[in-house]
Short mmCIF file of C-alpha atoms in Angstrom, two decimals:
data_model
loop_
_atom_site.label_atom_id
_atom_site.label_comp_id
_atom_site.label_asym_id
_atom_site.label_seq_id
_atom_site.Cartn_x
_atom_site.Cartn_y
_atom_site.Cartn_z
CA UNK A 4 127.43 -20.47 50.00
CA UNK A 5 127.84 -20.71 46.26
CA UNK A 6 125.40 -17.85 45.75
CA UNK A 7 122.98 -19.13 48.42
CA UNK A 8 122.15 -17.60 51.80
CA UNK A 9 123.42 -19.32 54.99
CA UNK A 10 119.90 -20.69 55.53
CA UNK A 11 118.62 -21.44 52.04
CA UNK A 12 115.00 -22.04 51.19
CA UNK A 13 115.20 -25.65 50.08
CA UNK A 14 111.94 -25.33 48.19
CA UNK A 15 113.76 -23.03 45.77
CA UNK A 16 116.58 -25.57 45.41
CA UNK A 17 114.48 -28.69 44.96
CA UNK A 18 111.37 -29.06 42.84
CA UNK A 19 109.36 -32.22 42.15
CA UNK A 20 111.27 -33.04 38.97
CA UNK A 21 114.58 -31.19 39.27
CA UNK A 22 117.33 -30.31 41.75
CA UNK A 23 119.90 -27.52 41.74
CA UNK A 24 123.43 -28.91 41.46
CA UNK A 25 124.58 -26.80 44.42
CA UNK A 26 122.70 -29.13 46.80
CA UNK A 27 125.29 -31.83 46.08
CA UNK A 28 128.46 -29.84 46.69
CA UNK A 29 127.83 -26.95 49.08
CA UNK A 30 129.62 -27.62 52.42
CA UNK A 31 127.10 -25.59 54.45
CA UNK A 32 124.24 -27.63 53.04
CA UNK A 33 126.15 -30.76 54.02
CA UNK A 34 126.45 -29.52 57.61
CA UNK A 35 122.72 -28.84 57.68
CA UNK A 36 122.08 -32.36 56.39
CA UNK A 37 124.01 -33.81 59.31
CA UNK A 38 121.86 -31.81 61.71
CA UNK A 39 118.45 -32.18 60.04
CA UNK A 40 118.69 -35.68 58.57
CA UNK A 41 121.42 -37.77 60.16
CA UNK A 42 120.84 -36.43 63.69
CA UNK A 43 117.02 -36.40 63.54
CA UNK A 44 115.72 -39.37 61.61
CA UNK A 45 116.28 -43.09 62.17
CA UNK A 46 119.63 -44.26 60.78
CA UNK A 47 120.71 -47.87 60.27
CA UNK A 48 123.68 -48.73 62.50
CA UNK A 49 124.26 -52.48 62.44
CA UNK A 50 122.84 -55.95 62.93
CA UNK A 51 122.42 -57.92 66.13
CA UNK A 52 124.36 -60.84 64.61
CA UNK A 53 127.48 -58.64 64.73
CA UNK A 54 127.30 -58.63 68.56
CA UNK A 55 125.79 -62.04 69.38
CA UNK A 56 127.31 -62.48 72.85
CA UNK A 57 127.20 -60.44 76.04
CA UNK A 58 129.99 -57.84 76.10
CA UNK A 59 130.47 -57.98 72.31
CA UNK A 60 130.92 -54.59 70.66
CA UNK A 61 131.61 -53.18 67.22
CA UNK A 62 132.49 -49.63 66.15
CA UNK A 63 129.91 -47.99 63.89
CA UNK A 64 128.71 -44.50 62.99
CA UNK A 65 125.61 -42.39 62.57
CA UNK A 66 126.50 -39.98 59.82
CA UNK A 67 129.94 -38.69 60.73
CA UNK A 68 129.50 -39.46 64.46
CA UNK A 69 131.40 -42.54 65.76
CA UNK A 70 129.37 -44.85 67.99
CA UNK A 71 129.86 -48.17 69.77
CA UNK A 72 127.18 -50.79 69.21
CA UNK A 73 127.35 -52.86 72.38
CA UNK A 74 125.66 -56.02 73.62
CA UNK A 75 126.09 -54.84 77.18
CA UNK A 76 126.46 -56.74 80.43
CA UNK A 77 122.71 -56.41 81.05
CA UNK A 78 121.93 -58.12 77.74
CA UNK A 79 120.71 -54.97 75.97
CA UNK A 80 121.84 -53.57 72.62
CA UNK A 81 123.09 -50.03 73.31
CA UNK A 82 124.56 -47.31 71.13
CA UNK A 83 127.24 -45.35 73.01
CA UNK A 84 129.18 -42.37 71.71
CA UNK A 85 132.82 -43.25 71.19
CA UNK A 86 134.14 -40.29 73.20
CA UNK A 87 135.55 -40.05 76.73
CA UNK A 88 133.59 -37.31 78.59
CA UNK A 89 136.76 -36.19 80.42
CA UNK A 90 138.84 -34.57 77.69
CA UNK A 91 137.13 -35.87 74.58
CA UNK A 92 139.57 -38.62 73.61
CA UNK A 93 138.44 -41.43 71.31
CA UNK A 94 137.53 -44.11 73.81
CA UNK A 95 137.86 -47.28 71.71
CA UNK A 96 140.14 -47.63 68.69
CA UNK A 97 139.47 -51.29 67.95
CA UNK A 98 136.95 -52.26 65.31
CA UNK A 99 135.32 -54.99 67.38
CA UNK A 100 135.84 -57.19 70.41
CA UNK A 101 134.41 -58.49 73.65
CA UNK A 102 134.88 -56.56 76.86
CA UNK A 103 132.86 -55.55 79.89
CA UNK A 104 134.64 -52.22 80.31
CA UNK A 105 136.27 -49.51 78.21
CA UNK A 106 139.30 -47.60 79.51
CA UNK A 107 140.33 -44.31 77.96
CA UNK A 108 144.01 -44.47 76.92
CA UNK A 109 144.58 -40.81 77.77
CA UNK A 110 143.90 -40.60 81.53
CA UNK A 111 142.63 -44.11 82.29
CA UNK A 112 139.01 -43.29 83.05
CA UNK A 113 137.12 -46.61 82.98
CA UNK A 114 133.51 -47.16 81.94
CA UNK A 115 131.21 -50.17 82.09
CA UNK A 116 129.85 -51.20 78.71
CA UNK A 117 126.51 -49.84 79.89
CA UNK A 118 128.12 -46.38 79.65
CA UNK A 119 128.46 -45.81 83.42
CA UNK A 120 131.71 -44.38 84.79
CA UNK A 121 133.31 -46.96 87.09
CA UNK A 122 136.33 -45.00 88.19
CA UNK A 123 139.27 -42.79 87.33
CA UNK A 124 142.98 -42.89 88.00
CA UNK A 125 144.20 -41.07 91.13
CA UNK A 126 140.63 -40.71 92.38
CA UNK A 127 141.59 -38.43 95.28
CA UNK A 128 141.83 -35.58 92.77
CA UNK A 129 138.07 -35.68 92.31
CA UNK A 130 136.96 -35.78 95.94
CA UNK A 131 133.31 -36.75 96.24
CA UNK A 132 132.39 -35.99 92.61
CA UNK A 133 129.22 -37.70 91.36
CA UNK A 134 130.34 -40.34 88.84
CA UNK A 135 126.89 -40.45 87.26
CA UNK A 136 127.53 -36.98 85.86
CA UNK A 137 130.31 -38.38 83.67
CA UNK A 138 128.64 -41.30 81.92
CA UNK A 139 129.31 -41.91 78.24
CA UNK A 140 127.04 -40.13 75.81
CA UNK A 141 124.50 -42.36 74.16
CA UNK A 142 122.12 -42.39 71.24
CA UNK A 143 118.81 -41.64 72.99
CA UNK A 144 116.63 -43.93 70.90
CA UNK A 145 117.49 -47.43 69.69
CA UNK A 146 115.08 -49.46 67.58
CA UNK A 147 115.46 -53.02 66.30
CA UNK A 148 113.44 -54.62 63.54
CA UNK A 149 114.17 -58.33 63.01
CA UNK A 150 117.82 -57.89 63.93
CA UNK A 151 118.37 -54.59 62.07
CA UNK A 152 119.52 -51.99 64.60
CA UNK A 153 118.65 -48.32 64.03
CA UNK A 154 119.49 -45.29 66.13
CA UNK A 155 118.06 -41.78 66.37
CA UNK A 156 119.57 -38.75 68.09
CA UNK A 157 116.08 -37.25 68.33
CA UNK A 158 114.57 -37.74 71.78
CA UNK A 159 111.09 -37.80 70.28
CA UNK A 160 109.64 -38.58 66.90
CA UNK A 161 108.06 -41.35 64.84
CA UNK A 162 108.66 -44.91 65.99
CA UNK A 163 111.02 -47.10 63.98
CA UNK A 164 108.06 -49.04 62.58
CA UNK A 165 106.43 -45.77 61.47
CA UNK A 166 109.69 -44.68 59.85
CA UNK A 167 110.16 -47.97 57.97
CA UNK A 168 106.54 -48.17 56.84
CA UNK A 169 106.17 -50.36 53.75
CA UNK A 170 109.91 -51.09 53.69
CA UNK A 171 109.35 -53.66 56.45
CA UNK A 172 107.82 -55.94 53.79
CA UNK A 173 111.14 -55.97 51.92
CA UNK A 174 113.06 -56.84 55.09
CA UNK A 175 110.57 -59.64 55.69
CA UNK A 176 111.05 -60.81 52.10
CA UNK A 177 114.82 -60.85 52.64
CA UNK A 178 114.62 -62.96 55.79
CA UNK A 179 112.25 -65.47 54.23
CA UNK A 180 115.21 -66.65 52.16
CA UNK A 181 116.68 -68.13 55.32
CA UNK A 182 115.30 -71.51 56.42
CA UNK A 183 115.48 -70.14 59.96
CA UNK A 184 114.19 -66.66 59.14
CA UNK A 185 117.35 -64.93 60.30
CA UNK A 186 120.30 -63.06 58.84
CA UNK A 187 123.89 -63.45 60.01
CA UNK A 188 126.37 -60.77 58.97
CA UNK A 189 129.51 -62.84 59.54
CA UNK A 190 131.47 -62.34 56.31
CA UNK A 191 133.18 -59.08 57.36
CA UNK A 192 132.95 -55.66 55.75
CA UNK A 193 134.85 -54.12 52.86
CA UNK A 194 135.21 -50.34 52.86
CA UNK A 195 135.13 -48.33 49.65
CA UNK A 196 136.01 -44.63 49.86
CA UNK A 197 134.48 -42.45 47.15
CA UNK A 198 135.24 -38.80 46.40
CA UNK A 199 131.62 -37.88 45.91
CA UNK A 200 128.59 -36.65 47.84
CA UNK A 201 126.54 -39.32 49.61
CA UNK A 202 123.34 -38.40 47.81
CA UNK A 203 124.70 -39.62 44.47
CA UNK A 204 124.87 -43.10 46.02
CA UNK A 205 121.46 -42.72 47.63
CA UNK A 206 119.92 -41.92 44.22
CA UNK A 207 121.83 -44.57 42.30
CA UNK A 208 121.03 -47.62 44.41
CA UNK A 209 117.51 -47.98 43.02
CA UNK A 210 118.18 -46.41 39.63
CA UNK A 211 117.24 -48.86 36.89
CA UNK A 212 118.12 -46.51 34.05
CA UNK A 213 121.92 -46.83 34.26
CA UNK A 214 122.85 -50.56 34.51
CA UNK A 215 122.45 -51.37 30.81
CA UNK A 216 125.02 -48.66 30.01
CA UNK A 217 127.32 -48.38 33.03
CA UNK A 218 127.53 -52.15 33.57
CA UNK A 219 127.05 -53.24 29.96
CA UNK A 220 130.61 -54.54 29.61
CA UNK A 221 130.27 -56.65 32.77
CA UNK A 222 127.03 -58.21 31.54
CA UNK A 223 128.65 -58.93 28.18
CA UNK A 224 131.84 -60.49 29.59
CA UNK A 225 129.92 -62.68 32.04
CA UNK A 226 127.28 -63.58 29.43
CA UNK A 227 124.65 -62.47 31.93
CA UNK A 228 120.99 -61.99 31.15
CA UNK A 229 120.67 -59.44 33.96
CA UNK A 230 121.08 -56.53 31.56
CA UNK A 231 117.70 -57.35 29.98
CA UNK A 232 116.00 -56.60 33.30
CA UNK A 233 116.97 -52.95 32.91
CA UNK A 234 115.63 -52.31 29.42
CA UNK A 235 112.39 -51.14 27.79
CA UNK A 236 111.00 -54.68 27.61
CA UNK A 237 111.39 -55.39 31.33
CA UNK A 238 108.35 -55.95 33.55
CA UNK A 239 110.32 -54.95 36.68
CA UNK A 240 109.14 -51.94 38.68
CA UNK A 241 110.46 -48.98 40.63
CA UNK A 242 108.60 -48.15 43.85
CA UNK A 243 108.28 -45.30 46.36
CA UNK A 244 107.48 -46.63 49.85
CA UNK A 245 107.37 -43.13 51.35
CA UNK A 246 109.78 -41.65 53.94
CA UNK A 247 112.52 -41.75 51.30
CA UNK A 248 112.56 -45.56 51.04
CA UNK A 249 112.72 -46.83 47.46
CA UNK A 250 112.75 -50.17 45.68
CA UNK A 251 113.74 -51.74 42.41
CA UNK A 252 111.29 -54.66 42.30
CA UNK A 253 112.41 -57.53 40.07
CA UNK A 254 109.74 -59.98 41.23
CA UNK A 255 107.52 -59.51 38.14
CA UNK A 256 110.43 -60.74 36.00
CA UNK A 257 111.28 -63.67 38.25
CA UNK A 258 107.63 -64.72 38.43
CA UNK A 259 107.33 -64.51 34.65
CA UNK A 260 110.31 -66.88 34.33
CA UNK A 261 109.00 -69.03 37.19
CA UNK A 262 112.21 -70.84 38.15
CA UNK A 263 113.49 -71.06 41.76
CA UNK A 264 116.87 -69.33 42.31
CA UNK A 265 116.83 -67.73 38.86
CA UNK A 266 117.33 -64.43 40.75
CA UNK A 267 120.67 -65.84 41.92
CA UNK A 268 121.76 -66.81 38.41
CA UNK A 269 121.55 -70.51 39.17
CA UNK A 270 119.05 -73.36 39.62
CA UNK A 271 117.61 -75.31 42.50
CA UNK A 272 119.50 -78.46 41.46
CA UNK A 273 122.78 -76.78 42.47
CA UNK A 274 121.65 -76.35 46.11
CA UNK A 275 119.80 -79.51 47.16
CA UNK A 276 120.46 -79.07 50.89
CA UNK A 277 119.19 -75.48 50.82
CA UNK A 278 116.05 -76.43 48.90
CA UNK A 279 115.35 -79.25 51.34
CA UNK A 280 115.81 -76.95 54.35
CA UNK A 281 113.50 -74.34 52.80
CA UNK A 282 110.80 -76.93 52.08
CA UNK A 283 111.00 -78.25 55.63
CA UNK A 284 110.73 -74.71 57.01
CA UNK A 285 107.96 -73.30 54.79
CA UNK A 286 106.34 -76.22 52.99
CA UNK A 287 106.95 -77.11 49.34
CA UNK A 288 104.62 -74.57 47.71
CA UNK A 289 105.58 -71.55 49.83
CA UNK A 290 109.29 -72.40 49.66
CA UNK A 291 109.07 -72.46 45.89
CA UNK A 292 107.39 -69.02 45.83
CA UNK A 293 110.08 -67.60 48.10
CA UNK A 294 112.90 -69.03 46.00
CA UNK A 295 111.33 -67.62 42.82
CA UNK A 296 110.90 -64.11 44.28
CA UNK A 297 114.39 -64.06 45.78
CA UNK A 298 115.79 -61.19 47.82
CA UNK A 299 114.90 -57.47 47.52
CA UNK A 300 116.72 -54.54 45.98
CA UNK A 301 115.83 -51.69 48.33
CA UNK A 302 117.30 -48.43 49.63
CA UNK A 303 116.16 -47.60 53.18
CA UNK A 304 116.66 -43.87 53.74
CA UNK A 305 119.20 -42.52 54.42
CA UNK A 306 121.93 -45.18 54.44
CA UNK A 307 120.93 -48.87 54.21
CA UNK A 308 121.03 -50.55 50.81
CA UNK A 309 120.07 -54.21 50.43
CA UNK A 310 121.16 -55.35 46.98
CA UNK A 311 119.99 -58.96 46.46
CA UNK A 312 123.25 -60.57 47.61
CA UNK A 313 124.94 -57.72 49.53
CA UNK A 314 124.27 -55.15 52.20
CA UNK A 315 125.71 -51.64 51.86
CA UNK A 316 125.89 -48.93 54.52
CA UNK A 317 126.61 -45.32 53.50
CA UNK A 318 128.78 -43.17 55.76
CA UNK A 319 129.08 -39.49 54.80
CA UNK A 320 132.51 -38.13 55.73
CA UNK A 321 132.47 -34.74 54.02
CA UNK A 322 130.47 -32.97 51.35
CA UNK A 323 132.70 -34.63 48.73
CA UNK A 324 133.61 -37.88 50.45
CA UNK A 325 131.62 -41.02 51.35
CA UNK A 326 132.56 -44.47 52.60
CA UNK A 327 130.50 -47.45 51.50
CA UNK A 328 130.68 -50.40 53.90
CA UNK A 329 129.65 -53.63 52.15
CA UNK A 330 129.27 -57.25 53.21
CA UNK A 331 127.83 -60.41 51.72
CA UNK A 332 124.41 -61.41 52.99
CA UNK A 333 124.53 -64.65 54.98
CA UNK A 334 121.41 -66.61 55.85
CA UNK A 335 121.14 -68.69 58.99
CA UNK A 336 120.81 -72.38 58.13
CA UNK A 337 121.96 -71.96 54.49
CA UNK A 338 125.71 -72.82 54.29
CA UNK A 339 125.50 -73.87 50.61
CA UNK A 340 123.93 -70.59 49.57
CA UNK A 341 126.18 -68.52 51.83
CA UNK A 342 129.35 -69.81 50.19
CA UNK A 343 128.20 -68.62 46.79
CA UNK A 344 126.94 -65.33 48.23
CA UNK A 345 130.45 -64.62 49.50
CA UNK A 346 132.05 -65.57 46.19
CA UNK A 347 129.71 -63.43 44.11
CA UNK A 348 130.12 -60.48 46.47
CA UNK A 349 133.88 -60.58 46.10
CA UNK A 350 133.54 -60.83 42.34
CA UNK A 351 131.19 -57.87 42.02
CA UNK A 352 132.16 -55.43 44.78
CA UNK A 353 135.41 -56.82 46.18
CA UNK A 354 138.80 -55.09 45.71
CA UNK A 355 138.99 -56.33 42.12
CA UNK A 356 135.23 -56.30 41.51
CA UNK A 357 133.84 -54.62 38.43
CA UNK A 358 130.34 -53.49 39.38
CA UNK A 359 131.28 -51.14 42.21
CA UNK A 360 134.21 -49.79 40.19
CA UNK A 361 131.76 -48.84 37.43
CA UNK A 362 129.41 -47.11 39.86
CA UNK A 363 132.19 -45.32 41.72
CA UNK A 364 133.46 -43.85 38.47
CA UNK A 365 129.97 -42.47 37.84
CA UNK A 366 129.64 -41.06 41.40
CA UNK A 367 132.91 -39.14 41.08
CA UNK A 368 132.09 -37.90 37.59
CA UNK A 369 128.70 -36.76 38.89
CA UNK A 370 130.35 -34.81 41.68
CA UNK A 371 132.81 -33.16 39.32
CA UNK A 372 129.91 -32.24 37.07
CA UNK A 373 127.86 -30.81 39.93
CA UNK A 374 130.25 -27.92 40.48
CA UNK A 375 129.62 -26.74 36.89
CA UNK A 376 126.79 -24.23 37.17
CA UNK A 377 125.46 -24.33 33.63
CA UNK A 378 123.00 -25.93 33.50
CA UNK A 379 122.35 -25.41 37.19
CA UNK A 380 119.56 -28.01 37.46
CA UNK A 381 119.61 -31.80 37.16
CA UNK A 382 116.46 -33.33 35.69
CA UNK A 383 114.33 -36.15 37.16
CA UNK A 384 111.36 -36.33 34.79
CA UNK A 385 111.72 -39.82 33.36
CA UNK A 386 108.49 -41.81 33.58
CA UNK A 387 106.46 -39.02 35.14
CA UNK A 388 103.68 -39.51 32.56
CA UNK A 389 103.27 -43.20 33.46
CA UNK A 390 103.81 -43.05 37.21
CA UNK A 391 100.88 -44.71 39.00
CA UNK A 392 99.83 -46.31 42.29
CA UNK A 393 100.00 -50.01 43.10
CA UNK A 394 97.43 -52.00 45.10
CA UNK A 395 98.97 -50.71 48.36
CA UNK A 396 98.89 -47.06 47.31
CA UNK A 397 102.64 -46.76 46.66
CA UNK A 398 103.90 -44.86 43.62
CA UNK A 399 105.37 -47.21 41.02
CA UNK A 400 106.83 -46.94 37.54
CA UNK A 401 108.77 -48.84 34.91
CA UNK A 402 112.13 -50.28 35.90
CA UNK A 403 113.95 -47.43 34.13
CA UNK A 404 111.79 -44.61 35.52
CA UNK A 405 112.95 -42.03 38.06
CA UNK A 406 110.19 -42.76 40.59
CA UNK A 407 112.80 -43.48 43.34
CA UNK A 408 114.77 -40.30 42.75
CA UNK A 409 111.69 -38.09 42.95
CA UNK A 410 110.68 -39.95 46.12
CA UNK A 411 114.04 -39.35 47.75
CA UNK A 412 113.99 -35.63 47.05
CA UNK A 413 110.42 -35.23 48.30
CA UNK A 414 111.38 -36.72 51.65
CA UNK A 415 114.70 -34.85 51.72
CA UNK A 416 112.83 -31.56 51.28
CA UNK A 417 110.43 -32.42 54.10
CA UNK A 418 113.29 -33.12 56.49
CA UNK A 419 115.37 -30.11 55.52
CA UNK A 420 112.43 -27.70 55.87
CA UNK A 421 110.87 -29.19 59.03
#
């Protein structure tokens, strides 16, 4: 294991302000991550708006494990393992659909979308076998917070609300931008495959130190003022919510400017129907505050990234390969806003988008650099001298400080050594 024992002491690999490069590229460490993180903690799977009707389903994953998110015939949201218990065949190959049963293409075993075995071909070959012994595997715990569906392979552990902690406030902030308080993920997902370890993405999503450099050309070409939010003069903050959840909080900047929809790079006069709907829903004063604050920029450990106008889901495939699933945020009751959200998503992270191309180049360069053993540590000291606590007790720092990265590795160490 690259000089490490089969069961390394993670406290010798990870310190409060530095991490050994081997943690990013060692395949045995990756396998332990699947076991100790992805199969123990709560992992974001999907959103209830993706399966709005009875018998709707969509294929998802928890880590590298394929699952079916099903709105079953009983009206419940279930997470079933996408594997026939007979000979292990992939049960469903379609990305999404509506069906009350699933039939394995190999030997025609048929299951209700509750996971129960209904029957098998040539049943006489099984005599009086108990069908209940051959139900589909399922994720033992399913939790839903305001439409966001999480699953945990651990039979016991903290509740979803305990896991999310302070991050629930950011989800609430997101949904306030809908006149009806709901999200609808109806724009479809793009998939971006990256030859890099998943933790580089986890660290980067709330990193305010890189945008001015990595995305500088994009800001210049588009004549965008966003780049100024990531510089020494910015009043924006980085935040550690605990449990590995981190935030890049731009609200101090938007409140300083004081203009509704400035966070979206536009003005309220461009969206009169949306503004009217928001005022009717929340009242004039509160609607204005919501439209000034905008949507959050938060990474919910280990795989859900809400990035103002988009939602990303990380799927680790191998130690050096990750898929990012991304879709435009869509707010119920906001067709004007949704149209522009789709357009901006395609422009920034679509097939020809520039922002994700910039980041992906950095992820892959990071991974190539990680296998170089000298120096063997990466450093996470930025802003340590000015890190402090906010009014809620959460660690915060300047927008360019590495508060989020230190937070991620503290929680990672707890999970890997539990």
